[in-house]
XYZ file of C-alpha atoms in Angstrom:
648
model
C 0.125 -0.026 0.194
C 2.651 2.437 0.632
C 4.069 1.859 -2.702
C 0.718 3.348 -3.918
C 0.851 6.324 -1.650
C 4.527 6.941 -2.516
C 3.583 7.349 -6.131
C 3.924 11.255 -6.013
C 6.960 11.584 -4.086
C 7.215 15.390 -4.712
C 3.933 16.073 -3.040
C 5.243 14.148 0.082
C 8.160 16.208 0.173
C 5.932 19.406 0.017
C 3.596 18.373 2.848
C 6.743 17.203 5.051
C 8.248 20.686 4.563
C 4.731 21.977 5.877
C 5.570 20.459 9.022
C 9.130 21.271 9.317
C 9.505 24.738 8.090
C 8.833 27.256 11.156
C 6.644 30.172 10.642
C 5.704 29.401 7.182
C 5.022 25.993 6.000
C 3.077 25.035 9.486
C 0.365 27.743 8.610
C 0.628 28.415 4.935
C 0.115 31.947 3.481
C -1.710 33.135 6.626
C 1.070 32.369 8.732
C 3.612 34.020 6.182
C 1.512 37.085 6.424
C 1.492 36.907 10.280
C 5.072 37.309 10.369
C 4.396 41.020 9.663
C 0.697 41.348 10.514
C -0.325 40.183 13.695
C -4.100 40.823 13.264
C -4.365 37.196 11.615
C -2.585 35.520 14.459
C -3.972 33.751 17.493
C -0.700 32.921 19.074
C 2.953 32.664 18.184
C 4.913 29.843 19.697
C 8.671 30.125 19.592
C 8.110 31.984 16.118
C 5.833 29.494 14.736
C 2.256 31.065 14.184
C -1.095 29.700 14.967
C -3.394 31.536 12.922
C -6.790 32.807 13.456
C -8.120 30.639 11.036
C -6.626 27.547 12.549
C -8.070 28.808 15.900
C -11.583 29.258 14.656
C -11.569 25.878 13.124
C -10.542 24.338 16.400
C -13.549 25.919 18.074
C -15.848 24.977 15.299
C -14.569 21.444 15.476
C -15.334 21.391 19.297
C -18.822 22.805 18.823
C -19.590 20.346 16.164
C -18.600 17.365 18.290
C -20.469 18.679 21.313
C -23.661 19.283 19.189
C -23.420 15.903 17.592
C -22.820 14.459 21.446
C -25.606 16.502 23.127
C -28.166 16.604 20.242
C -31.229 18.780 21.247
C -29.519 19.467 24.502
C -26.743 21.251 23.019
C -26.375 24.839 23.882
C -23.561 27.006 22.144
C -23.473 29.518 25.096
C -22.187 26.793 27.534
C -19.221 26.041 25.048
C -18.442 29.674 23.641
C -16.999 31.247 26.729
C -13.568 33.005 27.225
C -12.502 30.010 29.439
C -13.441 27.437 26.721
C -11.827 29.373 23.815
C -8.762 29.843 25.888
C -8.516 25.963 26.730
C -8.657 25.346 23.204
C -5.913 27.891 22.319
C -3.881 26.224 25.151
C -4.139 22.852 23.717
C -3.175 24.250 20.149
C -0.243 25.758 21.777
C 0.655 22.438 23.576
C 0.375 20.394 20.048
C 2.676 23.219 18.272
C 5.497 22.706 21.251
C 5.300 18.878 21.032
C 5.492 19.127 17.140
C 8.563 21.334 17.436
C 10.148 18.950 19.952
C 9.479 16.003 17.368
C 11.086 18.177 14.837
C 13.999 19.132 17.103
C 14.665 15.545 18.142
C 14.546 14.223 14.473
C 12.028 11.698 15.507
C 10.297 9.485 12.845
C 8.533 6.407 12.298
C 9.248 3.278 10.083
C 7.480 2.406 7.019
C 5.734 -0.526 8.814
C 4.586 1.376 11.847
C 3.070 3.838 9.379
C 1.324 0.893 7.353
C 0.197 -0.717 10.533
C -1.270 2.534 11.806
C -2.934 3.429 8.488
C -4.201 -0.227 8.361
C -5.723 -0.270 11.799
C -8.343 2.655 10.552
C -11.541 0.502 9.942
C -12.645 2.723 6.875
C -8.976 1.610 5.354
C -9.227 -1.833 6.587
C -12.289 -2.457 5.005
C -10.946 -1.704 1.720
C -9.028 -5.040 1.670
C -10.402 -7.544 -0.832
C -11.091 -11.266 -0.055
C -7.999 -12.163 -2.129
C -5.782 -10.069 0.024
C -5.309 -7.326 -2.333
C -5.920 -3.524 -1.443
C -8.497 -1.365 -3.461
C -6.051 1.694 -4.226
C -8.660 3.462 -6.162
C -11.020 3.252 -3.323
C -8.468 4.351 -0.848
C -7.509 7.405 -3.270
C -11.058 8.228 -3.235
C -11.592 8.204 0.464
C -8.530 10.513 1.230
C -9.695 12.976 -1.672
C -13.122 13.354 0.145
C -11.160 14.638 3.187
C -8.844 16.685 0.994
C -5.692 14.689 1.223
C -3.623 12.740 -1.079
C -1.840 9.309 -0.386
C 1.673 10.848 0.151
C 0.231 13.501 2.531
C -1.815 11.092 4.653
C 1.207 8.954 4.891
C 3.459 11.562 6.132
C 0.610 12.980 8.507
C 0.431 9.567 9.942
C 4.262 9.384 10.132
C 4.470 12.538 12.068
C 1.629 11.759 14.404
C 3.404 8.431 15.353
C 6.668 10.157 15.838
C 5.089 13.004 18.090
C 3.507 10.290 20.258
C 6.899 8.722 20.882
C 7.541 11.546 23.418
C 4.632 10.891 25.457
C 5.076 7.130 25.164
C 8.435 7.378 26.211
C 7.497 9.337 29.380
C 4.517 6.896 30.321
C 6.537 3.740 29.528
C 9.220 5.042 31.987
C 6.781 5.785 34.959
C 7.638 3.606 37.802
C 5.293 2.523 40.518
C 6.794 0.073 43.438
C 4.629 -3.294 43.386
C 4.236 -2.892 47.024
C 2.215 0.130 46.474
C -0.236 -1.874 44.239
C -0.346 -4.598 46.870
C -1.142 -2.028 49.653
C -3.841 -0.430 47.411
C -5.276 -3.845 46.348
C -5.481 -4.585 50.365
C -7.247 -1.521 50.896
C -9.883 -2.182 48.232
C -10.449 -5.700 49.279
C -10.466 -4.981 53.128
C -13.962 -6.126 54.776
C -15.440 -4.222 57.635
C -18.193 -5.724 59.858
C -20.606 -2.886 60.687
C -24.064 -2.213 62.273
C -26.010 1.204 62.132
C -28.485 3.125 64.108
C -30.361 5.890 62.201
C -31.844 8.734 63.820
C -34.315 10.088 61.454
C -35.559 13.861 61.226
C -39.050 12.963 60.854
C -39.068 11.396 64.428
C -38.174 14.781 65.905
C -40.791 16.813 64.045
C -43.136 16.649 67.081
C -40.401 18.475 69.210
C -39.859 21.279 66.790
C -41.621 24.361 67.932
C -40.821 27.427 65.752
C -41.892 31.004 66.821
C -43.491 33.105 64.646
C -40.365 35.353 64.647
C -38.489 32.110 63.203
C -40.766 31.568 60.402
C -40.894 35.246 59.245
C -37.023 35.226 59.448
C -36.951 32.075 57.286
C -39.402 33.669 54.876
C -37.159 36.925 54.813
C -34.083 34.884 54.204
C -35.404 32.738 51.432
C -37.515 35.241 49.242
C -36.231 33.441 45.921
C -38.093 30.288 47.146
C -41.668 32.078 47.496
C -41.297 34.127 44.360
C -43.248 33.463 41.257
C -40.833 33.787 38.324
C -41.410 36.287 35.616
C -43.187 34.979 32.606
C -44.467 35.942 29.051
C -47.190 34.721 27.022
C -45.946 34.827 23.515
C -47.034 34.010 19.924
C -44.393 32.881 17.262
C -44.150 31.757 13.776
C -41.499 29.342 12.349
C -40.327 29.451 8.820
C -38.595 26.132 8.232
C -37.234 23.878 5.139
C -38.857 21.000 6.865
C -42.297 22.349 7.151
C -42.035 23.778 3.626
C -41.097 20.399 2.359
C -44.033 18.615 3.864
C -46.174 21.123 2.186
C -45.030 20.368 -1.323
C -46.101 17.547 -3.395
C -43.919 16.714 -6.626
C -45.731 15.971 -9.868
C -45.502 12.381 -11.571
C -43.638 14.092 -14.081
C -40.960 15.479 -11.745
C -40.668 12.049 -10.099
C -39.979 10.291 -13.429
C -37.635 12.980 -14.405
C -35.539 12.698 -11.159
C -35.804 8.719 -11.739
C -34.094 8.926 -15.228
C -31.498 11.403 -14.326
C -30.355 9.408 -11.322
C -30.954 5.997 -12.756
C -27.388 4.810 -11.931
C -27.871 5.050 -8.070
C -31.011 2.492 -8.556
C -28.665 0.090 -10.646
C -26.823 -2.762 -8.748
C -23.868 -3.533 -10.931
C -23.520 -7.107 -12.345
C -21.636 -9.597 -10.316
C -19.589 -12.926 -10.897
C -18.893 -15.557 -8.805
C -15.328 -16.965 -9.666
C -12.717 -19.514 -8.506
C -8.962 -19.034 -9.248
C -5.730 -20.768 -9.051
C -2.858 -18.120 -8.118
C 0.808 -18.807 -8.900
C 2.186 -16.142 -6.775
C 5.155 -13.965 -7.866
C 6.716 -11.663 -5.381
C 7.240 -8.087 -6.556
C 10.925 -8.226 -5.995
C 11.062 -11.628 -7.888
C 13.904 -11.976 -10.402
C 13.473 -12.430 -14.031
C 14.325 -16.077 -13.868
C 11.988 -16.617 -10.940
C 9.067 -14.924 -12.837
C 10.032 -17.315 -15.928
C 9.820 -20.229 -13.619
C 6.535 -19.244 -12.139
C 4.849 -18.759 -15.561
C 5.989 -22.083 -16.670
C 4.628 -23.496 -13.668
C 1.467 -21.602 -14.175
C 1.218 -22.698 -17.870
C 1.669 -26.617 -16.678
C -1.314 -26.066 -14.264
C -3.454 -24.545 -17.135
C -2.980 -27.395 -19.319
C -3.991 -29.692 -16.525
C -7.114 -27.634 -15.802
C -8.048 -27.357 -19.348
C -7.517 -31.287 -19.911
C -9.749 -31.987 -16.568
C -11.932 -28.733 -16.027
C -14.197 -30.863 -13.653
C -11.178 -30.994 -11.375
C -10.665 -27.263 -10.993
C -11.412 -27.234 -7.280
C -9.049 -29.946 -6.310
C -6.215 -28.579 -8.499
C -6.885 -25.209 -6.753
C -6.452 -26.782 -3.270
C -3.303 -28.371 -4.693
C -1.689 -25.819 -6.626
C -3.245 -22.399 -5.554
C -0.861 -20.175 -3.709
C -3.830 -17.906 -2.504
C -4.207 -18.587 1.442
C -7.677 -16.891 1.438
C -9.205 -19.202 -1.206
C -6.945 -22.296 -1.963
C -8.852 -24.416 0.892
C -12.103 -23.517 -0.518
C -11.142 -24.743 -4.097
C -10.311 -21.402 -5.151
C -13.857 -19.854 -4.813
C -14.120 -16.179 -4.263
C -17.698 -15.860 -3.809
C -19.627 -13.104 -5.845
C -17.794 -9.797 -6.644
C -18.165 -6.924 -8.832
C -15.631 -5.213 -10.800
C -14.473 -2.562 -8.129
C -13.392 -5.483 -5.590
C -10.775 -6.720 -7.946
C -7.605 -5.625 -9.573
C -8.076 -4.497 -13.115
C -6.509 -7.530 -15.165
C -8.238 -9.892 -12.993
C -11.849 -8.178 -13.347
C -11.359 -7.614 -16.939
C -10.725 -11.297 -17.408
C -13.453 -12.572 -15.161
C -16.341 -10.492 -16.529
C -15.189 -11.239 -20.127
C -16.122 -15.028 -19.410
C -19.357 -16.883 -19.391
C -20.640 -19.216 -16.833
C -18.433 -22.382 -17.039
C -15.584 -20.657 -18.944
C -12.212 -20.970 -17.654
C -9.695 -18.298 -18.789
C -6.216 -18.348 -19.983
C -3.514 -17.064 -17.730
C -3.986 -13.781 -16.546
C -1.323 -11.598 -14.904
C -1.620 -9.145 -12.082
C 0.603 -7.718 -9.543
C 0.042 -10.824 -7.624
C 1.024 -13.347 -10.132
C -0.576 -15.644 -12.489
C -4.186 -16.472 -12.194
C -6.525 -18.907 -13.927
C -10.116 -18.249 -13.518
C -13.180 -20.153 -13.676
C -16.552 -18.170 -13.695
C -19.032 -20.424 -11.748
C -21.922 -18.355 -11.618
C -23.155 -14.835 -12.755
C -25.619 -12.244 -11.513
C -26.885 -9.668 -14.012
C -27.085 -5.877 -13.472
C -30.348 -4.947 -11.915
C -32.451 -1.740 -12.110
C -34.964 -1.044 -9.328
C -38.286 -0.260 -10.854
C -39.568 3.056 -10.117
C -42.644 1.851 -8.022
C -39.867 0.436 -5.580
C -38.243 4.067 -5.141
C -41.086 6.156 -5.624
C -41.370 7.123 -1.952
C -37.741 7.748 -1.564
C -37.613 9.993 -4.651
C -40.941 11.852 -3.304
C -39.043 12.654 0.038
C -35.925 13.734 -1.870
C -37.870 16.002 -4.028
C -39.779 17.534 -1.175
C -36.575 18.148 0.803
C -35.141 19.763 -2.296
C -38.193 21.807 -2.754
C -38.266 22.816 0.982
C -34.967 23.942 0.817
C -35.287 25.977 -2.199
C -38.447 27.677 -0.794
C -36.856 28.330 2.330
C -33.832 29.923 0.511
C -35.979 32.165 -1.505
C -38.234 33.167 1.504
C -35.746 33.617 4.373
C -34.843 37.313 3.523
C -38.447 37.967 2.528
C -39.653 36.702 6.013
C -37.101 38.572 8.041
C -37.884 41.748 6.457
C -41.669 41.248 7.008
C -41.691 40.598 10.449
C -39.400 43.846 10.877
C -41.535 46.088 8.788
C -44.772 44.768 10.338
C -43.550 44.981 13.837
C -46.923 44.856 15.685
C -48.137 41.573 14.376
C -46.978 38.289 13.045
C -50.121 37.755 11.106
C -49.017 39.362 7.841
C -45.973 36.984 7.628
C -48.008 33.991 8.854
C -50.546 34.872 5.923
C -47.984 35.274 3.291
C -45.984 32.329 4.040
C -48.628 30.082 5.048
C -47.402 29.541 8.763
C -49.417 28.734 11.821
C -49.131 31.269 14.736
C -48.524 29.280 17.929
C -48.630 30.636 21.547
C -46.735 29.570 24.618
C -45.947 30.605 28.110
C -42.331 31.113 28.774
C -40.054 31.941 31.503
C -36.468 33.511 30.995
C -34.771 30.142 30.998
C -35.588 27.019 29.195
C -37.959 24.697 31.002
C -36.240 21.455 32.057
C -39.082 19.398 31.317
C -40.022 20.857 27.939
C -39.007 19.636 24.370
C -35.462 21.053 23.666
C -36.478 21.412 20.034
C -39.413 23.605 20.729
C -38.466 27.022 19.546
C -40.313 28.273 22.542
C -37.722 26.581 24.655
C -34.701 27.807 22.481
C -32.157 30.094 24.619
C -31.712 32.529 21.725
C -35.498 32.910 21.481
C -35.958 33.246 25.132
C -33.233 35.928 25.123
C -34.957 37.997 22.335
C -38.396 37.854 24.046
C -37.062 38.849 27.363
C -34.816 41.660 25.916
C -36.073 45.240 27.187
C -37.241 46.276 23.421
C -39.533 43.226 23.123
C -41.019 43.502 26.581
C -41.805 47.248 26.540
C -42.576 47.590 22.756
C -44.129 44.289 22.292
C -42.699 44.451 18.839
C -41.940 41.302 16.733
C -38.281 39.927 17.418
C -35.912 39.931 14.698
C -35.906 36.546 12.630
C -33.741 34.153 14.673
C -31.797 31.454 13.032
C -32.497 28.322 14.805
C -30.022 26.206 12.454
C -31.100 23.441 10.217
C -32.808 25.896 7.931
C -35.300 27.234 10.209
C -36.066 30.775 11.211
C -38.481 32.056 14.043
C -39.775 35.192 15.087
C -41.848 36.049 18.355
C -43.703 38.797 20.046
C -44.796 39.115 23.737
C -48.449 39.335 24.143
C -48.519 39.376 27.802
C -45.796 40.130 30.485
C -45.976 39.307 34.261
C -42.961 40.385 36.284
C -41.478 38.195 39.088
C -43.702 38.487 42.259
C -42.990 37.947 45.680
C -45.882 35.874 47.323
C -47.282 37.655 50.567
C -46.053 36.074 53.733
C -49.713 35.293 54.868
C -50.034 33.132 52.045
C -47.092 30.920 52.186
C -46.755 31.077 56.029
C -47.560 27.283 56.334
C -45.206 26.497 53.746
C -42.370 28.515 55.532
C -43.434 26.916 59.035
C -42.880 23.503 57.510
C -39.426 24.303 56.371
C -38.381 25.811 59.623
C -39.888 22.582 61.374
C -37.713 20.263 59.036
C -34.399 22.422 59.875
C -35.203 22.135 63.644
C -35.981 18.444 63.448
C -32.839 17.824 61.622
C -30.781 19.905 64.066
C -32.580 17.841 66.975
C -31.741 14.406 65.334
C -27.899 15.703 64.744
C -27.738 16.881 68.235
C -29.164 13.599 69.764
C -27.104 11.670 67.362
C -23.747 13.355 68.479
C -24.638 12.974 72.307
C -25.234 9.256 71.429
C -21.890 8.829 69.277
C -19.929 10.537 72.362
C -21.509 8.120 74.787
C -20.877 5.242 72.689
C -17.065 6.240 72.187
C -16.613 6.740 75.948
C -18.373 3.523 76.863
C -18.367 1.079 74.012
C -18.900 -1.927 76.304
C -22.510 -0.498 77.170
C -23.773 -0.418 73.541
C -27.357 -2.051 73.364
C -28.446 -4.077 70.454
C -31.811 -2.239 70.397
C -32.129 -0.022 67.326
C -29.060 -1.183 65.728
C -29.293 -3.101 62.345
C -27.898 -6.514 62.057
C -24.144 -6.837 61.333
C -23.269 -6.626 57.568
C -19.856 -7.213 55.876
C -18.989 -4.299 53.416
C -15.907 -3.486 51.219
C -15.310 -0.738 49.139
C -16.535 -2.530 45.964
C -19.392 -3.961 47.719
C -21.132 -1.488 50.069
C -24.246 -3.448 50.776
C -26.338 -0.686 50.306
C -24.526 2.048 52.306
C -24.318 5.244 50.649
C -20.905 6.734 49.509
C -20.646 9.251 52.230
C -21.277 6.566 54.811
C -19.048 4.230 53.258
C -16.380 6.618 53.215
C -16.719 7.459 56.900
C -16.563 3.656 57.718
C -13.513 3.118 55.877
C -11.632 6.471 57.266
C -12.335 5.285 60.980
C -9.331 3.976 62.786
C -9.866 0.507 63.460
C -6.768 0.093 65.609
C -9.302 -0.349 68.563
C -12.571 -2.040 68.181
C -15.238 -1.386 68.180
C -15.036 2.040 66.614
C -17.767 4.547 65.924
C -18.299 7.143 63.136
C -21.443 9.402 62.762
C -22.654 11.007 59.510
C -25.518 12.893 58.285
C -28.008 11.320 56.181
C -29.820 12.744 53.044
C -33.136 13.404 54.929
C -31.689 15.575 57.354
C -31.308 12.784 60.150
C -28.196 11.302 61.529
C -26.537 7.946 61.666
C -24.049 6.161 63.831
C -22.214 3.023 62.723
C -20.184 0.770 64.843
C -17.215 -0.965 63.312
C -16.991 -4.433 64.970
C -14.411 -6.454 62.774
C -11.669 -5.610 60.165
C -10.799 -8.322 57.797
C -8.472 -8.693 54.846
C -11.173 -9.741 52.505
C -10.671 -11.732 49.345
C -7.182 -13.347 49.060
C -5.034 -11.148 46.737
C -5.405 -11.857 43.177
C -2.084 -11.470 41.427
C -3.880 -10.608 38.042
C -5.976 -7.855 40.039
C -2.551 -6.406 41.778
C -0.901 -6.435 38.141
C -3.872 -4.412 36.925
C -3.469 -2.098 39.552
C 0.138 -1.432 39.236
C -0.541 -0.875 35.443
C -3.235 1.692 36.335
C -0.883 3.386 38.953
C 1.743 3.630 36.185
C -0.525 5.029 33.768
C -1.684 7.843 36.207
C 2.152 8.330 37.147
C 2.960 8.588 33.307
C 0.326 11.036 32.643
C 1.489 13.241 35.615
C 5.131 13.236 34.475
C 4.072 14.115 30.894
C 1.925 16.861 32.028
C 5.000 17.982 33.921
C 6.900 17.882 31.035
C 4.582 19.706 28.648
C 4.272 22.443 31.393
C 8.263 22.637 31.441
C 8.212 22.981 27.832
C 5.646 25.861 28.022
C 7.395 27.594 31.008
C 10.738 27.623 28.701
C 9.013 28.562 25.405
C 8.341 31.873 23.792
C 4.649 32.146 23.608
C 2.465 35.115 22.574
C -1.403 35.042 22.627
C -3.000 37.760 20.751
C -6.616 39.337 21.494
C -8.977 40.126 18.881
C -7.612 43.213 17.659
C -4.395 41.341 16.992
C -2.521 42.995 19.990
C -0.669 40.893 22.221
C -2.981 39.964 25.287
C -0.572 37.855 26.922
C 3.156 36.995 26.732
C 4.005 33.853 28.612
C 7.756 34.214 28.210
C 9.933 36.810 26.538
C 12.165 34.361 25.131
C 12.667 30.633 24.892
C 15.040 30.262 27.844
């Protein structure tokens, strides 16, 4: 495969230069410009430029990945923050520092390592044919779709592998004593026998007697809990390609025209099923070896022609294709694109039952027998009609949206007192909703009335005061929305008299929790002073727990149980419980737990070494950054931060 991607060596040298020429190749024309014009720069690392264009692309890439992961829950405002943008830029700076170290240390990767890395990519590994050959044409098309050539991809992978050597060497040199792993394993498997006594706040509510002043004080301190949030009744209209698509109905003539224009996508290419006998010839074979292989292939062909019914047996005996020899040379069904051209041309020229003469390819000499054929098939219009209708509707909706979008935006602005003109002109439905300033947690995130951008526009001063239409807001996915406030209700604090009982219950809960904690702390103190006087009443049965098997204990409780000093038993711990109560746990016994598993100890040691390696790698990167000359620019192109004045 590397022979294929080496076919344009000059291109390889150009892309390699792009990685090693500081300040120019790394960033192209924009970086060259940035040597004199800082307005195009995001950062400068030891003289190498990170362009604004590269930084913006990294920001877009992160936002796109987040949007793909979160779907309807994606909120751009969560990611488009100064802290997030600086983190992205810091990551680019770190990558540039590692790249410079890779270059300065003259690190590289072998052809074999590059080959293995490329073939480990699933999309590329799938291009390997059943006969072991590689589909170079499909490989080139796959790279071209990403804007890359074979040599470029080869050198990008080589440089990435070389860059990884730094972090890998640090990680593999990290050392953690085996005794530490054994100690940690002992902690993980340690077993403690415990029993608990829970004092629930609900049992102390009757003792809580809040005064009127207590209730009023709680109300005054928690106004937010008793405030009805501001809300607005709105109406809105949505212009979307999706809705316009659903409203369009293509004619039979349009459907027929599309079918004929795209007939190839409804055709299945003809296939043949063939068996072959391969007499392999290595690429570096001498002329004498090639001649010897050809003579042997001709002898096998004579035998095949003499006994065509013995083709499978001869394939098992003579074929040097490990993938098909044991199957009598059977390759199954394939189309032209799945085989190298000489093989495909010969196979598709044969009729069922025919045997070829010798066919030479890069792999050697083939003798081919076609055992079955499948003709090309064109799916009838009736079978694909529904799919065509959907495609045409989508195209029509997109076209109409493109044509109407500007007019929609202008109309909701010009007729600012009503959405009806826009609804009438574009056939839209005026919808209504009651909304608050922030998206409702239990509402449909795809609903425009729950969109953060729409809510921000609705609750702007202009929209609230004038009750004018908002500007057309782009929702993405070819959709625009405009809304207007019909009625607005400001946030309102409910009078004390209306919520007094609610406030009283809150105070009772607080006091009951305080009483439970006070009683629990007193009991805990008494137990620690006189453990022999512990009565079984109220305590749960003894349970054996480990860190990995808490037996229903919550994480805070489990943490306290295992933090307790078990040098002298019984030991007691106290912890607050979620409902405001208090719990006491007695530790009666400590055991070593399960017998140490050497495999588990080895895994723990590997994990600790990995953590140590990551820590050391982070320290190495921090040291690189500290001694580097790094300048970070603000949006105006001025230096906003200079990490170091020079590289020393």
